[in-house]
Amino acid sequence: MTRYLLKRVAQAVAVLLATTATAFGLFYAAPSDPALIACGPRCTSAQLAAVRTSMGLDQPLVSQFTDYVGGVVTGRTIADVDGTPIPCPAPCLGYSYTLHQPVLTAIEDRLPVTASLAVGALAVILLLGVGSGLTAALRRGRPTDRLLSGFNLLGASVQIYFLGYVLQFLLVYSTGLLAPPRYVPFADGPGQWALGLVLPWLVLGFVNAAVYARLTRSQMLETMHHGYVRTARAKGLGTLRTHLKYTARGAAGPLVQLLGLEVGALLGGAFITETVFGLGGVGRLAVDAVTGNDLPTVVGTVLVAAFFVVVFVAVADLVVAWLDPRVRLA
């Protein structure tokens, strides 16, 4: 297990380095000039040259990349447009000249919103997706199975932006059954925190639950025919207990891997959901950064999203290896 753990850590580090290099390359492949954006529309040629020097854009690309990676690991000092030094402690993801603050600070300010959205959405996904998939597998070929399959097909077909706006109109503005979506810090009141996010949770969870339902159903049906499941039934173990103790564990591998990817993606920012419901999370920050040509923030949010995806996929792989020892030997 230790060898497998070290292997996964090395792979995660390699993926993060490759993502950093790609994001950094896209930063310079973009048609916008970071120095011109930071300097402003009335910037003269002399001022633009000074800003370019203060931002380090006059250095070779390799030197800029090594400085950036070094800043992520150990921190660095960034020069403002007027040359004023700005300390940027590790992990330094750059400085936003649009927001006038370090990129990491901007992300940290918005991460609680994204984390709150991810927690509730994952609960809905597991409840609807895994629950309906498990029920459909146990009731295979019966009306319950067909009803749940149609329900999941609807979830897989509808789009977040369409369902979000429709439910807001029906449940918020027309009937007043729900409060307008907003973020209230959990410390200010768990009830208000949940009420402000229940609609985004339902929309994001319903749309993504269909994948888990189909995968749960197919994995459960496949695992039911394995020898160890039939042996447990032959020894007199009840149907429900057999499926919960043996079939579910055997079918859990792909579900755990998909869940790890889902958690990482949600923590990296649910771009469409946050935009539809006006939530100021990491996803909304990335969208605003793209719109405003805030390239350091774009790169920083990409790296943070990649970090969450890589970390939680690695954790999911470790859980799968614990569930199925054959994975460690592969």
Coordinates of C-alpha atoms in Angstrom, one line a residue:
M1 CA 0.0 0.0 0.0
T2 CA 2.9 2.4 0.8
R3 CA 4.4 1.8 -2.7
Y4 CA 1.0 2.5 -4.3
L5 CA 0.6 5.6 -2.2
L6 CA 4.0 7.0 -3.3
K7 CA 3.2 6.2 -6.9
R8 CA 0.0 8.2 -6.7
V9 CA 1.7 11.1 -5.0
A10 CA 4.3 11.2 -7.7
Q11 CA 1.7 11.1 -10.5
A12 CA -0.3 13.9 -8.8
V13 CA 2.8 16.1 -8.6
A14 CA 3.6 15.5 -12.3
V15 CA 0.0 16.3 -13.3
L16 CA 0.1 19.6 -11.3
L17 CA 3.4 20.6 -12.9
A18 CA 2.1 19.8 -16.4
T19 CA -1.1 21.8 -15.6
T20 CA 1.0 24.7 -14.3
A21 CA 3.1 24.8 -17.5
T22 CA 0.0 24.6 -19.7
A23 CA -1.8 27.4 -17.8
F24 CA 1.3 29.5 -17.9
G25 CA 1.7 28.9 -21.6
L26 CA -1.9 29.9 -22.2
F27 CA -1.3 33.1 -20.2
Y28 CA 1.2 34.2 -22.8
A29 CA -0.7 32.7 -25.8
A30 CA -3.7 35.0 -25.0
P31 CA -4.1 38.0 -27.3
S32 CA -4.4 40.4 -24.4
D33 CA -1.3 42.2 -23.1
P34 CA -1.1 41.9 -19.3
A35 CA 1.1 45.0 -19.0
L36 CA -1.3 47.0 -21.1
I37 CA -4.3 45.9 -19.0
A38 CA -2.5 46.8 -15.8
C39 CA -1.2 50.1 -17.1
G40 CA -4.6 51.3 -18.4
P41 CA -6.0 52.7 -21.7
R42 CA -4.2 56.0 -21.4
C43 CA -0.8 54.5 -20.9
T44 CA 2.1 56.0 -22.8
S45 CA 4.9 53.9 -24.4
A46 CA 7.3 54.8 -21.7
Q47 CA 4.9 53.9 -19.0
L48 CA 4.1 50.7 -20.7
A49 CA 7.8 49.8 -20.8
A50 CA 8.1 50.6 -17.1
V51 CA 5.1 48.5 -16.2
R52 CA 6.4 45.6 -18.3
T53 CA 9.7 45.7 -16.5
S54 CA 8.1 45.9 -13.1
M55 CA 5.9 42.9 -13.9
G56 CA 8.9 40.9 -15.1
L57 CA 7.5 40.5 -18.6
D58 CA 10.8 41.6 -20.1
Q59 CA 12.5 38.5 -18.8
P60 CA 12.8 35.2 -20.8
L61 CA 9.8 33.0 -20.7
V62 CA 11.7 30.2 -18.9
S63 CA 12.9 32.6 -16.2
Q64 CA 9.3 33.8 -15.7
F65 CA 8.0 30.2 -15.4
T66 CA 10.6 29.2 -12.9
D67 CA 9.9 32.4 -10.9
Y68 CA 6.2 31.5 -11.0
V69 CA 6.7 27.9 -9.8
G70 CA 9.2 29.1 -7.2
G71 CA 6.6 31.6 -5.9
V72 CA 4.0 28.8 -5.7
V73 CA 6.4 26.8 -3.5
T74 CA 8.2 29.4 -1.5
G75 CA 6.5 32.7 -2.2
R76 CA 8.0 35.8 -3.9
T77 CA 7.8 39.6 -4.1
I78 CA 5.8 41.1 -6.9
A79 CA 6.2 44.6 -8.2
D80 CA 3.1 46.8 -8.6
V81 CA 2.6 48.8 -11.8
D82 CA 4.5 51.7 -10.2
G83 CA 7.3 49.4 -9.0
T84 CA 6.2 49.2 -5.4
P85 CA 7.1 45.7 -4.0
I86 CA 4.2 43.6 -2.9
P87 CA 4.9 40.5 -0.7
C88 CA 3.2 37.4 -1.9
P89 CA 3.6 34.5 0.5
A90 CA 3.5 30.9 -0.6
P91 CA 1.6 29.6 -2.3
C92 CA 1.8 32.7 -4.5
L93 CA -0.5 32.4 -7.5
G94 CA 0.3 35.9 -8.8
Y95 CA -1.2 39.3 -8.4
S96 CA -4.4 40.6 -9.9
Y97 CA -3.9 44.2 -11.1
T98 CA -7.7 44.3 -11.8
L99 CA -8.7 43.4 -8.2
H100 CA -5.6 45.0 -6.7
Q101 CA -4.9 42.0 -4.5
P102 CA -3.0 38.6 -4.6
V103 CA -4.9 36.0 -6.6
L104 CA -4.8 33.6 -3.7
T105 CA -6.5 36.1 -1.5
A106 CA -9.3 36.6 -4.0
I107 CA -9.8 32.9 -4.3
E108 CA -9.8 32.4 -0.5
D109 CA -12.4 35.1 -0.1
R110 CA -14.7 33.2 -2.5
L111 CA -13.8 29.6 -1.6
P112 CA -16.4 29.3 1.2
V113 CA -19.2 29.9 -1.2
T114 CA -18.0 27.3 -3.6
A115 CA -17.3 24.8 -0.8
S116 CA -20.8 25.3 0.6
L117 CA -22.3 24.8 -2.8
A118 CA -20.2 21.6 -3.3
V119 CA -21.2 20.1 0.0
G120 CA -24.9 20.4 -0.5
A121 CA -24.8 19.4 -4.1
L122 CA -22.8 16.3 -3.3
A123 CA -25.4 15.3 -0.7
V124 CA -28.2 15.6 -3.2
I125 CA -26.2 13.7 -5.9
L126 CA -25.5 10.8 -3.5
L127 CA -29.1 10.7 -2.2
L128 CA -30.7 10.9 -5.7
G129 CA -28.1 9.3 -7.8
V130 CA -26.9 6.4 -5.7
G131 CA -30.2 5.9 -4.0
S132 CA -32.2 5.7 -7.3
G133 CA -29.6 3.6 -9.0
L134 CA -29.5 1.1 -6.1
T135 CA -33.3 0.9 -6.0
A136 CA -33.6 0.5 -9.8
A137 CA -31.1 -2.4 -9.7
L138 CA -32.9 -4.2 -6.9
R139 CA -36.2 -3.7 -8.8
R140 CA -34.9 -4.5 -12.2
G141 CA -37.5 -4.8 -14.9
R142 CA -40.3 -3.6 -12.7
P143 CA -42.3 -0.4 -12.9
T144 CA -40.1 1.2 -10.3
D145 CA -37.0 0.6 -12.4
R146 CA -38.7 2.1 -15.5
L147 CA -40.0 5.1 -13.6
L148 CA -36.5 5.8 -12.1
S149 CA -34.8 5.3 -15.5
G150 CA -37.1 7.9 -17.0
F151 CA -36.5 10.3 -14.2
N152 CA -32.7 9.9 -14.6
L153 CA -33.1 10.4 -18.4
L154 CA -34.8 13.7 -17.7
G155 CA -31.9 14.8 -15.4
A156 CA -29.3 13.9 -18.0
S157 CA -31.1 15.8 -20.7
V158 CA -31.9 19.1 -18.9
Q159 CA -29.3 21.9 -18.7
I160 CA -28.3 23.7 -15.5
Y161 CA -28.9 27.2 -16.9
F162 CA -32.4 26.2 -18.2
L163 CA -33.5 24.3 -15.0
G164 CA -32.0 27.0 -12.8
Y165 CA -33.9 29.9 -14.3
V166 CA -37.2 27.9 -14.6
L167 CA -37.1 26.9 -10.9
Q168 CA -36.1 30.4 -9.8
F169 CA -39.1 31.7 -11.7
L170 CA -41.5 29.1 -10.3
L171 CA -40.3 28.6 -6.7
V172 CA -38.9 32.1 -5.9
Y173 CA -40.6 34.8 -7.9
S174 CA -44.0 33.2 -8.7
T175 CA -44.9 31.3 -5.6
G176 CA -42.4 32.5 -3.0
L177 CA -41.8 29.0 -1.7
L178 CA -38.1 29.6 -1.5
A179 CA -36.0 32.6 -0.7
P180 CA -33.8 34.1 -3.5
P181 CA -30.5 32.2 -3.7
R182 CA -27.7 33.9 -1.7
Y183 CA -24.8 32.9 0.4
V184 CA -24.9 33.4 4.2
P185 CA -21.8 32.2 6.1
F186 CA -22.5 29.1 8.1
A187 CA -21.3 30.8 11.3
D188 CA -24.1 33.4 10.9
G189 CA -26.8 30.6 11.1
P190 CA -26.9 27.1 9.7
G191 CA -30.6 27.5 8.8
Q192 CA -30.1 30.7 6.8
W193 CA -27.0 29.2 5.2
A194 CA -29.0 26.2 4.0
L195 CA -32.1 28.2 2.9
G196 CA -30.0 30.5 0.7
L197 CA -28.4 27.6 -1.1
V198 CA -31.1 24.9 -1.3
L199 CA -32.2 25.8 -4.8
P200 CA -28.7 25.7 -6.3
W201 CA -28.1 22.4 -4.4
L202 CA -31.3 20.9 -5.9
V203 CA -30.5 22.0 -9.5
L204 CA -26.8 21.0 -9.5
G205 CA -27.6 17.8 -7.7
F206 CA -30.5 16.8 -9.9
V207 CA -28.6 17.4 -13.2
N208 CA -25.5 15.4 -12.0
A209 CA -27.3 12.6 -10.2
A210 CA -28.3 10.9 -13.5
V211 CA -24.7 9.8 -14.2
Y212 CA -24.4 8.2 -10.7
A213 CA -27.8 6.5 -11.0
R214 CA -27.0 4.8 -14.3
L215 CA -23.5 3.8 -13.1
T216 CA -24.8 2.5 -9.8
R217 CA -27.5 0.5 -11.5
S218 CA -25.1 -1.1 -14.1
Q219 CA -22.4 -1.8 -11.5
M220 CA -24.9 -3.4 -9.1
L221 CA -26.4 -5.6 -11.8
E222 CA -23.0 -6.7 -12.9
T223 CA -21.7 -7.5 -9.4
M224 CA -24.9 -9.4 -8.4
H225 CA -23.7 -12.3 -10.7
H226 CA -20.3 -12.7 -9.1
G227 CA -19.5 -15.9 -7.3
Y228 CA -19.0 -14.4 -3.8
V229 CA -22.5 -12.8 -3.9
R230 CA -24.2 -16.1 -4.9
T231 CA -22.2 -17.8 -2.1
A232 CA -23.5 -15.4 0.5
R233 CA -27.1 -15.9 -0.7
A234 CA -26.6 -19.7 -0.6
K235 CA -25.4 -19.5 3.0
G236 CA -28.8 -18.0 3.9
L237 CA -27.9 -14.3 4.1
G238 CA -30.8 -12.0 3.4
T239 CA -31.2 -10.3 0.0
L240 CA -30.9 -6.8 1.3
R241 CA -28.0 -7.6 3.6
T242 CA -26.2 -9.4 0.9
H243 CA -26.4 -6.5 -1.5
L244 CA -25.5 -3.9 1.1
K245 CA -22.5 -5.9 2.5
Y246 CA -21.1 -7.5 -0.6
T247 CA -22.7 -6.2 -3.9
A248 CA -22.4 -2.5 -3.0
R249 CA -18.8 -2.8 -2.0
G250 CA -17.9 -4.7 -5.2
A251 CA -19.7 -2.0 -7.2
A252 CA -18.3 1.0 -5.3
G253 CA -15.0 1.3 -7.2
P254 CA -16.1 3.2 -10.3
L255 CA -18.5 5.3 -8.2
V256 CA -15.8 6.4 -5.8
Q257 CA -13.5 7.3 -8.7
L258 CA -16.3 9.4 -10.3
L259 CA -17.1 11.0 -6.9
G260 CA -13.5 12.0 -6.5
L261 CA -13.6 13.7 -9.9
E262 CA -16.9 15.4 -9.0
V263 CA -15.7 16.7 -5.7
G264 CA -12.6 18.2 -7.3
A265 CA -14.6 19.8 -10.1
L266 CA -17.1 21.3 -7.7
L267 CA -14.5 22.7 -5.4
G268 CA -12.7 24.1 -8.4
G269 CA -15.8 26.1 -9.2
A270 CA -19.3 25.3 -10.5
F271 CA -19.0 28.0 -13.2
I272 CA -22.5 27.8 -14.7
T273 CA -24.4 27.3 -11.4
E274 CA -22.6 30.2 -9.7
T275 CA -23.3 32.4 -12.6
V276 CA -27.0 31.4 -13.0
F277 CA -27.7 32.0 -9.3
G278 CA -25.4 35.0 -8.8
L279 CA -23.2 33.4 -6.2
G280 CA -19.8 34.9 -5.8
G281 CA -17.7 31.7 -5.7
V282 CA -14.5 30.6 -7.4
G283 CA -16.4 29.8 -10.6
R284 CA -17.9 33.2 -10.8
L285 CA -14.4 34.7 -10.1
A286 CA -13.0 32.8 -13.1
V287 CA -15.8 33.9 -15.4
D288 CA -15.3 37.5 -14.4
A289 CA -11.6 37.2 -14.9
V290 CA -12.0 35.8 -18.4
T291 CA -14.5 38.6 -19.2
G292 CA -12.2 41.3 -17.8
N293 CA -9.0 39.8 -19.3
D294 CA -7.6 39.4 -15.8
L295 CA -5.0 36.8 -16.9
P296 CA -3.3 36.2 -13.5
T297 CA -6.6 35.4 -11.9
V298 CA -7.5 33.1 -14.8
V299 CA -4.3 31.1 -14.4
G300 CA -4.7 31.0 -10.6
T301 CA -8.2 29.7 -10.7
V302 CA -7.2 27.1 -13.3
L303 CA -4.4 25.9 -11.0
V304 CA -6.7 25.8 -8.0
A305 CA -9.3 23.8 -9.9
A306 CA -6.6 21.4 -11.1
F307 CA -5.3 21.0 -7.6
F308 CA -8.7 20.0 -6.2
V309 CA -9.3 17.6 -9.0
V310 CA -5.9 15.9 -8.8
V311 CA -6.0 15.6 -5.0
F312 CA -9.5 14.2 -4.8
V313 CA -9.0 11.8 -7.7
A314 CA -5.8 10.6 -5.9
V315 CA -7.8 10.1 -2.7
A316 CA -10.5 8.3 -4.6
D317 CA -7.9 5.9 -6.1
L318 CA -6.6 5.2 -2.6
V319 CA -10.1 4.4 -1.4
V320 CA -10.6 2.1 -4.3
A321 CA -7.3 0.4 -3.6
W322 CA -8.5 -0.2 0.0
L323 CA -11.9 -1.5 -1.2
D324 CA -10.3 -3.8 -3.9
P325 CA -6.7 -5.1 -3.1
R326 CA -6.4 -6.2 -6.8
V327 CA -6.0 -2.5 -7.7
R328 CA -2.8 -2.2 -5.7
L329 CA -1.3 -5.1 -7.7
A330 CA -2.2 -3.7 -11.1

